[in-house]
Each structure stands twice: as C-alpha cells, then as structure tokens.
Amino acid sequence: MFIVLARVPHGTRAVALADDGSALDREHSPADELVLDDAELIAFVRERERADAPRWVWADTSVSYAQLLAAGVRIARCHDLRLSRAILRSSTLSASSGVAGLPRDELDEASPAAESTVSALFEIAEALPAVADPVDELRRQLAAVSESAEPGRLRLLLAAESAGALAAAEMRNAGMPWSIERHDALLTELLGPRVPYGVRPQKLEVLAAVIRDGLLAPTLNPDSPVDVLRALRAAGLRVDSTRSWELKRIEHPAIPPLLEYKQLARLLTANGWTWLDAWVTPEGRFHPDYVPGGVVSGRWATRGGGALQLPKQLRSTVVADPGWTLVVADAAQLEPRVLAAMAGDLAMAEAGREADLYAGIVASGAVPDRKSAKYGMLGAIYGATRGAGGAMMPRLKKAYPRAISLVEDAARAGERGEQVTTRLGRSSPRGGGIDGSAMENVSEARATASDSDLAAADRRAGSAARDRGRFTRNFVVQGTAAEWALCWLAELRNRLVALPVPGAGRHPPRDDVWDPSRRPHLVLFLHDEVVVHTPIALAEQVRQAVLESAAAAGRIMFGTFPIDFPLDVAVVDDYGMAE
C-alpha cells in the first residue's frame, strides 16, 4: 500500500493507493482522501504505520520525514518522488517511459536545505516546489518501472534510494556525538589559543613569519595563492601553482613551513572554531545535512558541515556518550569485489575469498606482489594507462578477462558518447560530456576548422573522448558499489530497530517511535563505511547486525554469485580509535 502525502492550502492531503498505484476500494482504504491539520497528521501517520506499514510517498524526504522525526515518529518505508524521478529520467532501462519524456519542472530541481529547527509539521514545505499532482507523478513512476527493460532492478534501486533518504534524515536528527572540549583542545594544540574571527592564530603567524623570511618577502600574505606564487618565482623557484603535490617536489627552506601552513590553514577554514560554533550544538551533537544521490554515480554529498570530508585528526572528537560506544565498520576493497560480481568473474571472486583481495590476486599468480595487485586493480577501475597500474593491465586481463572486459567495454561506450548503466539501473548523464554536456563532434570540428587547426581539433576531441571513457569506466563500478552500500545501509537500519532496548522491561518503545536516546542508531555513512552509536550492552549484537547486513546486501545485489564482502569492524569509544 502507498499513502501519498502532499501539502495543500489548509493542511496535508493523504491519499491511499494500492501497490500498483490504483485506487483502493473504500472497504480497504484507510484514507480514501483526507485533509489533515498538523496534529491530525501526526496521529494519522502513527496509526497507519502501526496498522499497515505502508510505503509513504512525498516529494522530498529531507523535509517531510524531518518533520515526523521531530515529532518522534519513525516510519519503515517511503517512496521519494524527487529522487526516484532523477533515476528514471536518466536510466537507459526506462528511456522510453513517460517520466523520461516529461518537461523539466520544480521536482527536477535540487532539494532545498532542511532547516535545523522546526516549529510545526511540514512548516517549511511551503518553500518546497509544488508537485502538480503527486498521485499522478507516483503513477507515472510506477508505470515507468513496470514497463522498463528490468523492472525488478529498477524497483530495488528506487526502494534503496528512498531508504537511504530515510537513514539520512534520521542521522541528521540524531546527530553525531561530538566532544566540544576535545575539538577545542586539538585546535589549541595545533593552532594556538583561540582568536577572533579573521585574526591569524599564533602558530600560523609564526609560520607566516618563517615563510616570509625564507622567501625574502616581508609583506607576503601566505593565504593568497597569487602572492605565494609570485614570491616563489621571485626566489628563483620554477613553479606553475601552489598545489601541495607540486611544492613537495621542491627543495627550499621555505617549502616545509609553507606546506605546514597550508595544512593548518585548511583545518582552520574547514573545521576550526567557526565551524565548531556553527555545526555542533551545546549538547555535543554534529547534525550533518546529507544529500542522498548528490553525485551522479549515486554517492552521497552534503549541503554543509563536511561530514564526508572529516580530516583524520578530528575523528577523535567523535566520542560516544557515557554508557554508549561506537561500532565502526568499513567494507574492504569494495569496488574490486563489486566489479567481480558484476562481471560474473569467478576467478576474481575466488581471489576475494580472503579478507585481502589483493593478497588473493597475488596468490593466484596473476601479479608478483600486493602493491602491483592494488595499483593494477585501481588502474583498471580508474583508467590508468601508465605507471605501475598500466603495467599490470595485461596480466590482470589474462587472469580476470570478464572483469577487465566489463570496464573496458564501459570505457569504449563512453568514448563513443554513449550512456552506461549500473547493476540496478542508474545511468551516466546523457550527452558526451562527463556532466551531460555534448562532447565535441569530430566531424563538425574538422569541417569548420582551417587546415592549421585540424590537428588541434582532433586532439581536443580525442582528449574529451578519453576523459569520458575514464569517467564511464569508473561510473559502472562506483555506481554499483554505491547501490550495494545503500542496500547495506537499509538492511542495517531495519536490523537496528529490531534490537532490544536496554532497561525497557516489558514495555520497550515501538518500532514506529523515534527515540535515539534509547536505541542503537546510525550516526555516519561514508560511501563504504558506517558508524553506529549504541548502548554498550548491545555492542556485540550491533556488530553482528552490521556483518549480517553486509552479507544480505550482497545477496540482494548479486543473488547466489559467490562473492564475499568482508568488513573491518571495531568497537571503540571514539572514532579515531578505529583507524
């Protein structure tokens, strides 16, 4: 059963539909069509979740579910119209559907950022784009799936994407446990005592003076790349930029302090005291604002706070509450394992039966050592043609022809300007460019170019094609790995809520009650890594749930194909201890 919720002038409209999108007869319909005020809606969602466990339908989970969580309501399933439309619009499996051919409208625009505080249910839905008729939109999407080339795969992808959106909203609501004291102490140790915004901290001021002396540039502003580049060249150093990788190749007394300055300045800008004030509550919670499907491959992004780019030195500031602990798990060598399963490469799957797939590749005799195995496999996935990765490609292709052929075929398709598609049905952007823009047309470029420009036109077109090929080669693997991770996340989310609540006695909270102060709950999802905040008494059960969820995700994605997805799992007091 679906129940569609949509904001209308005098409340929220609720419409119940059958699993195929058709109307329910009145005898079996919990909501033929209702208009509910905010208080009535809370009671209605609670009642229907307990009685029917429907799939709730709305335009944007990040807004609608955030409001339910604020009222203490947890739901099990939803269908996010915005996220689902984005997938169906671009997927090669639904290219002929009514969704793919719709004119772009407000539902195609980026989701607005959810507010950090909410005073009334669906209050900020007024700022959301209006969906002309969400019931009609749902029916179009269901028809697009049922009429697609692979309905089962697309249906699973939409369910996983929407489940991920639920998990993202829950993680934002619960927040990541954060030690303000540790963060402040770390910044003070690295930068010096806290200073007002805009004032350079003591350690940076000392380094700035050393850099100026070393480059004989007394007025140099080390925060200005233009000034630094000018000073480096004036000192006789041949540099094209101030990028760290280029500076590391230069021997000069000013370079080490300059590199240290850049690193510390980046910490101050990205996660300094201003960040701490803006993103961590006085109660010690960091509430990251995730964007599910924010990257074209299906990986997540963030709107702010940088939850996906936390520097390693800050991980020790993620500290479990008293009586609680953190269960940290990450998937070992996820992308190569996904590649083996996608390609049905039994030889590569056999190499992956060990916890270390690269060691298994060495044991098979394909390459001489682990370093060669790692560089070669990453080169196959990311398109390395030179260096250690490129040198291993012939040997890997001989040992694992199905896996290597899959990424090579994806690369050739990209070079031709074609779309490629993941295991479950997410497709790369249309058009030849990586962002969906048209690749340079070789024949048109040659027809309009002068004789002297023909070679340059060919080089530009060839370079664009190779770039596109490297992108599509990686897209199919990274996108499918993101799908596995979503299935892992969705499975784990459901298993966590089924665990007992310590000290609850005979009356534990129901599954539809959202109370992260009592239950184990996800606090971080980072591509192939999860962190769960749990009462210490449940740590071992959470660890088992994490492992079982990963195994279940493999079966969901790849059926009975014999591929393992081992995890590194640690039970720690702070996130930094899991490194």
Short mmCIF file of N, CA and C in Angstrom, two decimals, residues 165-305:
data_model
loop_
_atom_site.label_atom_id
_atom_site.label_comp_id
_atom_site.label_asym_id
_atom_site.label_seq_id
_atom_site.Cartn_x
_atom_site.Cartn_y
_atom_site.Cartn_z
N ALA A 165 17.42 7.82 1.92
CA ALA A 165 16.95 9.15 2.32
C ALA A 165 16.37 9.14 3.73
N LEU A 166 15.67 8.06 4.10
CA LEU A 166 15.17 7.94 5.47
C LEU A 166 16.33 7.89 6.47
N ALA A 167 17.35 7.09 6.14
CA ALA A 167 18.51 6.99 7.03
C ALA A 167 19.23 8.33 7.16
N ALA A 168 19.32 9.07 6.06
CA ALA A 168 19.99 10.37 6.09
C ALA A 168 19.25 11.33 7.02
N ALA A 169 17.93 11.33 6.94
CA ALA A 169 17.14 12.21 7.81
C ALA A 169 17.29 11.80 9.27
N GLU A 170 17.34 10.49 9.54
CA GLU A 170 17.49 10.02 10.91
C GLU A 170 18.87 10.38 11.47
N MET A 171 19.91 10.25 10.64
CA MET A 171 21.25 10.61 11.12
C MET A 171 21.34 12.10 11.40
N ARG A 172 20.69 12.90 10.58
CA ARG A 172 20.71 14.34 10.82
C ARG A 172 19.97 14.68 12.11
N ASN A 173 18.84 14.02 12.33
CA ASN A 173 18.07 14.29 13.53
C ASN A 173 18.83 13.86 14.79
N ALA A 174 19.40 12.66 14.77
CA ALA A 174 20.09 12.14 15.96
C ALA A 174 21.38 12.90 16.22
N GLY A 175 22.11 13.20 15.17
CA GLY A 175 23.38 13.89 15.33
C GLY A 175 24.51 12.94 15.71
N MET A 176 25.71 13.34 15.38
CA MET A 176 26.90 12.58 15.70
C MET A 176 27.45 13.06 17.05
N PRO A 177 27.69 12.17 18.01
CA PRO A 177 28.20 12.62 19.32
C PRO A 177 29.57 13.28 19.15
N TRP A 178 29.70 14.47 19.66
CA TRP A 178 30.90 15.28 19.39
C TRP A 178 31.39 15.92 20.68
N SER A 179 32.69 15.81 20.94
CA SER A 179 33.28 16.42 22.13
C SER A 179 33.79 17.82 21.79
N ILE A 180 33.06 18.83 22.25
CA ILE A 180 33.49 20.21 22.03
C ILE A 180 34.83 20.45 22.72
N GLU A 181 35.02 19.87 23.89
CA GLU A 181 36.25 20.08 24.64
C GLU A 181 37.45 19.51 23.88
N ARG A 182 37.30 18.29 23.35
CA ARG A 182 38.42 17.70 22.59
C ARG A 182 38.71 18.51 21.33
N HIS A 183 37.67 18.95 20.66
CA HIS A 183 37.87 19.71 19.43
C HIS A 183 38.62 21.00 19.73
N ASP A 184 38.18 21.70 20.76
CA ASP A 184 38.84 22.96 21.12
C ASP A 184 40.29 22.71 21.53
N ALA A 185 40.53 21.65 22.31
CA ALA A 185 41.89 21.35 22.74
C ALA A 185 42.78 21.01 21.55
N LEU A 186 42.24 20.27 20.58
CA LEU A 186 43.01 19.92 19.39
C LEU A 186 43.39 21.17 18.59
N LEU A 187 42.42 22.05 18.39
CA LEU A 187 42.70 23.28 17.66
C LEU A 187 43.74 24.14 18.39
N THR A 188 43.62 24.20 19.72
CA THR A 188 44.57 24.99 20.51
C THR A 188 45.97 24.40 20.40
N GLU A 189 46.06 23.08 20.44
CA GLU A 189 47.37 22.42 20.33
C GLU A 189 48.01 22.68 18.97
N LEU A 190 47.21 22.62 17.91
CA LEU A 190 47.76 22.75 16.56
C LEU A 190 47.92 24.19 16.11
N LEU A 191 47.02 25.07 16.56
CA LEU A 191 47.00 26.43 16.04
C LEU A 191 47.37 27.50 17.05
N GLY A 192 47.26 27.19 18.34
CA GLY A 192 47.46 28.20 19.37
C GLY A 192 46.11 28.58 19.97
N PRO A 193 46.11 29.46 20.96
CA PRO A 193 44.85 29.85 21.61
C PRO A 193 43.86 30.44 20.60
N ARG A 194 42.58 30.29 20.94
CA ARG A 194 41.54 30.81 20.06
C ARG A 194 41.64 32.33 19.94
N VAL A 195 41.43 32.81 18.72
CA VAL A 195 41.47 34.25 18.44
C VAL A 195 40.19 34.64 17.73
N PRO A 196 39.84 35.93 17.70
CA PRO A 196 38.62 36.35 17.00
C PRO A 196 38.68 35.98 15.51
N TYR A 197 37.49 35.85 14.92
CA TYR A 197 37.40 35.50 13.51
C TYR A 197 38.14 36.54 12.67
N GLY A 198 38.92 36.09 11.73
CA GLY A 198 39.67 37.00 10.86
C GLY A 198 41.07 37.28 11.34
N VAL A 199 41.39 36.89 12.58
CA VAL A 199 42.73 37.07 13.12
C VAL A 199 43.50 35.76 12.95
N ARG A 200 44.72 35.85 12.51
CA ARG A 200 45.53 34.65 12.27
C ARG A 200 45.99 34.07 13.62
N PRO A 201 45.72 32.78 13.89
CA PRO A 201 46.17 32.17 15.15
C PRO A 201 47.69 32.19 15.29
N GLN A 202 48.14 32.01 16.53
CA GLN A 202 49.56 32.16 16.86
C GLN A 202 50.47 31.28 16.01
N LYS A 203 50.13 29.97 15.88
CA LYS A 203 51.01 29.06 15.13
C LYS A 203 51.10 29.47 13.67
N LEU A 204 49.99 29.90 13.10
CA LEU A 204 50.02 30.34 11.70
C LEU A 204 50.82 31.64 11.56
N GLU A 205 50.74 32.50 12.55
CA GLU A 205 51.51 33.75 12.49
C GLU A 205 53.01 33.47 12.53
N VAL A 206 53.40 32.52 13.38
CA VAL A 206 54.81 32.15 13.46
C VAL A 206 55.28 31.55 12.14
N LEU A 207 54.49 30.65 11.56
CA LEU A 207 54.85 30.05 10.28
C LEU A 207 54.89 31.10 9.17
N ALA A 208 53.96 32.03 9.19
CA ALA A 208 53.95 33.09 8.17
C ALA A 208 55.26 33.88 8.21
N ALA A 209 55.73 34.17 9.40
CA ALA A 209 56.99 34.91 9.53
C ALA A 209 58.16 34.11 8.98
N VAL A 210 58.18 32.81 9.25
CA VAL A 210 59.25 31.95 8.74
C VAL A 210 59.21 31.91 7.21
N ILE A 211 58.02 31.80 6.64
CA ILE A 211 57.88 31.76 5.19
C ILE A 211 58.36 33.07 4.56
N ARG A 212 57.97 34.19 5.16
CA ARG A 212 58.40 35.49 4.63
C ARG A 212 59.93 35.61 4.66
N ASP A 213 60.53 35.20 5.76
CA ASP A 213 61.99 35.27 5.86
C ASP A 213 62.64 34.36 4.82
N GLY A 214 62.10 33.16 4.66
CA GLY A 214 62.70 32.21 3.73
C GLY A 214 62.63 32.65 2.28
N LEU A 215 61.57 33.38 1.94
CA LEU A 215 61.38 33.83 0.56
C LEU A 215 61.78 35.28 0.35
N LEU A 216 62.30 35.91 1.43
CA LEU A 216 62.70 37.32 1.36
C LEU A 216 61.54 38.18 0.86
N ALA A 217 60.36 37.92 1.41
CA ALA A 217 59.14 38.64 1.02
C ALA A 217 58.44 39.13 2.27
N PRO A 218 58.87 40.25 2.83
CA PRO A 218 58.37 40.70 4.15
C PRO A 218 56.89 41.04 4.19
N THR A 219 56.27 41.32 3.04
CA THR A 219 54.84 41.66 3.04
C THR A 219 53.97 40.52 2.52
N LEU A 220 54.55 39.35 2.36
CA LEU A 220 53.82 38.21 1.78
C LEU A 220 52.61 37.84 2.64
N ASN A 221 51.47 37.64 1.97
CA ASN A 221 50.28 37.08 2.61
C ASN A 221 50.21 35.60 2.24
N PRO A 222 50.54 34.69 3.14
CA PRO A 222 50.57 33.25 2.79
C PRO A 222 49.19 32.67 2.50
N ASP A 223 48.13 33.43 2.78
CA ASP A 223 46.79 32.95 2.44
C ASP A 223 46.41 33.27 1.00
N SER A 224 47.24 34.03 0.31
CA SER A 224 46.96 34.41 -1.08
C SER A 224 47.80 33.56 -2.03
N PRO A 225 47.19 32.65 -2.79
CA PRO A 225 47.96 31.85 -3.75
C PRO A 225 48.71 32.72 -4.76
N VAL A 226 48.12 33.84 -5.16
CA VAL A 226 48.78 34.72 -6.12
C VAL A 226 50.06 35.30 -5.51
N ASP A 227 49.97 35.78 -4.27
CA ASP A 227 51.15 36.32 -3.61
C ASP A 227 52.22 35.26 -3.40
N VAL A 228 51.79 34.07 -2.99
CA VAL A 228 52.76 33.00 -2.74
C VAL A 228 53.45 32.60 -4.03
N LEU A 229 52.69 32.45 -5.12
CA LEU A 229 53.28 32.07 -6.40
C LEU A 229 54.29 33.12 -6.86
N ARG A 230 53.93 34.38 -6.70
CA ARG A 230 54.83 35.46 -7.11
C ARG A 230 56.12 35.41 -6.29
N ALA A 231 55.99 35.18 -4.98
CA ALA A 231 57.17 35.14 -4.10
C ALA A 231 58.05 33.93 -4.42
N LEU A 232 57.44 32.79 -4.71
CA LEU A 232 58.23 31.60 -5.06
C LEU A 232 59.03 31.84 -6.33
N ARG A 233 58.40 32.44 -7.32
CA ARG A 233 59.11 32.70 -8.58
C ARG A 233 60.19 33.75 -8.39
N ALA A 234 59.92 34.76 -7.55
CA ALA A 234 60.93 35.79 -7.28
C ALA A 234 62.14 35.20 -6.58
N ALA A 235 61.92 34.09 -5.85
CA ALA A 235 63.03 33.41 -5.17
C ALA A 235 63.77 32.47 -6.09
N GLY A 236 63.40 32.48 -7.38
CA GLY A 236 64.09 31.65 -8.36
C GLY A 236 63.56 30.23 -8.49
N LEU A 237 62.39 29.95 -7.93
CA LEU A 237 61.80 28.61 -7.99
C LEU A 237 60.86 28.49 -9.17
N ARG A 238 61.00 27.43 -9.95
CA ARG A 238 60.17 27.24 -11.14
C ARG A 238 58.92 26.44 -10.74
N VAL A 239 57.83 27.13 -10.56
CA VAL A 239 56.57 26.50 -10.15
C VAL A 239 55.44 27.05 -11.01
N ASP A 240 54.45 26.21 -11.25
CA ASP A 240 53.27 26.61 -12.03
C ASP A 240 52.07 26.89 -11.13
N SER A 241 52.10 26.39 -9.90
CA SER A 241 50.98 26.58 -8.99
C SER A 241 51.48 26.45 -7.56
N THR A 242 50.56 26.64 -6.61
CA THR A 242 50.91 26.45 -5.20
C THR A 242 50.31 25.16 -4.65
N ARG A 243 49.94 24.25 -5.53
CA ARG A 243 49.39 22.97 -5.08
C ARG A 243 50.45 22.21 -4.28
N SER A 244 49.99 21.52 -3.26
CA SER A 244 50.92 20.85 -2.35
C SER A 244 51.77 19.81 -3.06
N TRP A 245 51.14 19.04 -3.98
CA TRP A 245 51.91 17.99 -4.65
C TRP A 245 53.05 18.58 -5.47
N GLU A 246 52.87 19.78 -6.01
CA GLU A 246 53.95 20.40 -6.77
C GLU A 246 55.01 20.98 -5.84
N LEU A 247 54.59 21.57 -4.73
CA LEU A 247 55.56 22.14 -3.79
C LEU A 247 56.44 21.06 -3.16
N LYS A 248 55.88 19.87 -2.95
CA LYS A 248 56.65 18.80 -2.31
C LYS A 248 57.85 18.36 -3.13
N ARG A 249 57.86 18.69 -4.42
CA ARG A 249 58.98 18.28 -5.27
C ARG A 249 60.13 19.29 -5.23
N ILE A 250 59.94 20.39 -4.49
CA ILE A 250 60.93 21.47 -4.48
C ILE A 250 61.74 21.43 -3.19
N GLU A 251 63.03 21.61 -3.31
CA GLU A 251 63.90 21.71 -2.14
C GLU A 251 64.23 23.18 -1.90
N HIS A 252 63.71 23.71 -0.79
CA HIS A 252 63.96 25.10 -0.42
C HIS A 252 63.54 25.24 1.04
N PRO A 253 64.28 26.03 1.83
CA PRO A 253 63.95 26.15 3.26
C PRO A 253 62.54 26.66 3.54
N ALA A 254 61.93 27.39 2.59
CA ALA A 254 60.60 27.94 2.84
C ALA A 254 59.48 26.94 2.56
N ILE A 255 59.81 25.84 1.87
CA ILE A 255 58.75 24.92 1.46
C ILE A 255 58.14 24.15 2.63
N PRO A 256 58.93 23.52 3.52
CA PRO A 256 58.29 22.80 4.64
C PRO A 256 57.37 23.67 5.48
N PRO A 257 57.78 24.88 5.90
CA PRO A 257 56.81 25.70 6.67
C PRO A 257 55.61 26.13 5.83
N LEU A 258 55.80 26.31 4.53
CA LEU A 258 54.67 26.67 3.68
C LEU A 258 53.66 25.53 3.59
N LEU A 259 54.16 24.30 3.45
CA LEU A 259 53.26 23.15 3.41
C LEU A 259 52.52 22.98 4.73
N GLU A 260 53.23 23.17 5.83
CA GLU A 260 52.59 23.07 7.14
C GLU A 260 51.54 24.16 7.31
N TYR A 261 51.85 25.35 6.85
CA TYR A 261 50.89 26.46 6.93
C TYR A 261 49.62 26.13 6.15
N LYS A 262 49.79 25.63 4.94
CA LYS A 262 48.63 25.30 4.10
C LYS A 262 47.75 24.26 4.79
N GLN A 263 48.37 23.25 5.40
CA GLN A 263 47.59 22.20 6.05
C GLN A 263 46.82 22.74 7.25
N LEU A 264 47.48 23.55 8.07
CA LEU A 264 46.81 24.09 9.25
C LEU A 264 45.77 25.13 8.88
N ALA A 265 46.05 25.93 7.86
CA ALA A 265 45.07 26.92 7.42
C ALA A 265 43.82 26.24 6.88
N ARG A 266 44.01 25.10 6.22
CA ARG A 266 42.85 24.35 5.71
C ARG A 266 42.01 23.83 6.87
N LEU A 267 42.68 23.33 7.92
CA LEU A 267 41.95 22.87 9.10
C LEU A 267 41.17 24.02 9.74
N LEU A 268 41.80 25.18 9.86
CA LEU A 268 41.13 26.33 10.47
C LEU A 268 39.91 26.74 9.66
N THR A 269 40.05 26.75 8.34
CA THR A 269 38.95 27.18 7.48
C THR A 269 37.81 26.16 7.46
N ALA A 270 38.16 24.88 7.33
CA ALA A 270 37.13 23.85 7.15
C ALA A 270 36.52 23.38 8.46
N ASN A 271 37.32 23.30 9.53
CA ASN A 271 36.82 22.71 10.79
C ASN A 271 37.37 23.43 12.00
N GLY A 272 37.56 24.73 11.89
CA GLY A 272 38.06 25.50 13.02
C GLY A 272 36.98 25.90 13.99
N TRP A 273 37.25 26.92 14.78
CA TRP A 273 36.30 27.33 15.81
C TRP A 273 34.99 27.85 15.22
N THR A 274 35.07 28.50 14.07
CA THR A 274 33.84 28.99 13.43
C THR A 274 32.95 27.82 13.04
N TRP A 275 33.55 26.76 12.47
CA TRP A 275 32.80 25.55 12.13
C TRP A 275 32.20 24.94 13.39
N LEU A 276 32.99 24.86 14.44
CA LEU A 276 32.53 24.26 15.69
C LEU A 276 31.31 25.00 16.24
N ASP A 277 31.35 26.33 16.20
CA ASP A 277 30.21 27.12 16.68
C ASP A 277 28.97 26.92 15.81
N ALA A 278 29.19 26.77 14.50
CA ALA A 278 28.07 26.72 13.57
C ALA A 278 27.42 25.34 13.50
N TRP A 279 28.21 24.26 13.67
CA TRP A 279 27.71 22.93 13.36
C TRP A 279 27.52 22.00 14.56
N VAL A 280 28.12 22.33 15.70
CA VAL A 280 28.00 21.45 16.87
C VAL A 280 27.16 22.15 17.92
N THR A 281 26.12 21.48 18.37
CA THR A 281 25.22 22.07 19.36
C THR A 281 25.88 22.09 20.73
N PRO A 282 25.40 22.94 21.65
CA PRO A 282 25.96 22.95 23.01
C PRO A 282 25.87 21.60 23.70
N GLU A 283 24.91 20.76 23.28
CA GLU A 283 24.77 19.43 23.88
C GLU A 283 25.79 18.44 23.33
N GLY A 284 26.58 18.86 22.34
CA GLY A 284 27.60 17.98 21.78
C GLY A 284 27.07 17.07 20.69
N ARG A 285 26.39 17.65 19.70
CA ARG A 285 25.91 16.88 18.56
C ARG A 285 26.19 17.64 17.26
N PHE A 286 26.82 16.93 16.32
CA PHE A 286 27.02 17.45 14.97
C PHE A 286 25.92 16.87 14.10
N HIS A 287 25.11 17.75 13.49
CA HIS A 287 23.97 17.32 12.68
C HIS A 287 24.28 17.55 11.20
N PRO A 288 24.92 16.58 10.55
CA PRO A 288 25.27 16.76 9.13
C PRO A 288 24.03 16.74 8.25
N ASP A 289 24.09 17.49 7.17
CA ASP A 289 22.96 17.59 6.24
C ASP A 289 23.33 16.85 4.96
N TYR A 290 23.00 15.56 4.91
CA TYR A 290 23.36 14.72 3.77
C TYR A 290 22.46 15.01 2.56
N VAL A 291 23.01 14.73 1.38
CA VAL A 291 22.25 14.82 0.13
C VAL A 291 22.34 13.46 -0.55
N PRO A 292 21.40 12.54 -0.30
CA PRO A 292 21.42 11.24 -0.98
C PRO A 292 21.37 11.42 -2.50
N GLY A 293 22.17 10.64 -3.20
CA GLY A 293 22.20 10.75 -4.65
C GLY A 293 22.75 12.07 -5.13
N GLY A 294 23.54 12.75 -4.28
CA GLY A 294 24.04 14.07 -4.64
C GLY A 294 25.12 14.05 -5.70
N VAL A 295 25.70 12.88 -5.98
CA VAL A 295 26.71 12.70 -7.02
C VAL A 295 26.09 11.83 -8.11
N VAL A 296 26.47 12.06 -9.36
CA VAL A 296 25.81 11.35 -10.47
C VAL A 296 25.95 9.84 -10.36
N SER A 297 27.00 9.35 -9.69
CA SER A 297 27.16 7.91 -9.53
C SER A 297 26.24 7.33 -8.47
N GLY A 298 25.53 8.18 -7.73
CA GLY A 298 24.67 7.70 -6.65
C GLY A 298 25.26 7.88 -5.28
N ARG A 299 26.55 8.23 -5.22
CA ARG A 299 27.14 8.53 -3.92
C ARG A 299 26.48 9.76 -3.29
N TRP A 300 26.61 9.85 -1.98
CA TRP A 300 26.02 10.98 -1.27
C TRP A 300 26.94 12.19 -1.31
N ALA A 301 26.35 13.34 -1.09
CA ALA A 301 27.08 14.58 -0.87
C ALA A 301 26.53 15.20 0.41
N THR A 302 27.04 16.37 0.78
CA THR A 302 26.49 17.11 1.91
C THR A 302 26.26 18.55 1.50
N ARG A 303 25.26 19.18 2.15
CA ARG A 303 25.00 20.59 1.88
C ARG A 303 25.94 21.50 2.65
N GLY A 304 26.46 21.03 3.74
CA GLY A 304 27.34 21.83 4.58
C GLY A 304 27.84 21.00 5.74
N GLY A 305 28.88 21.48 6.36
CA GLY A 305 29.43 20.78 7.52
C GLY A 305 30.53 19.80 7.18
#
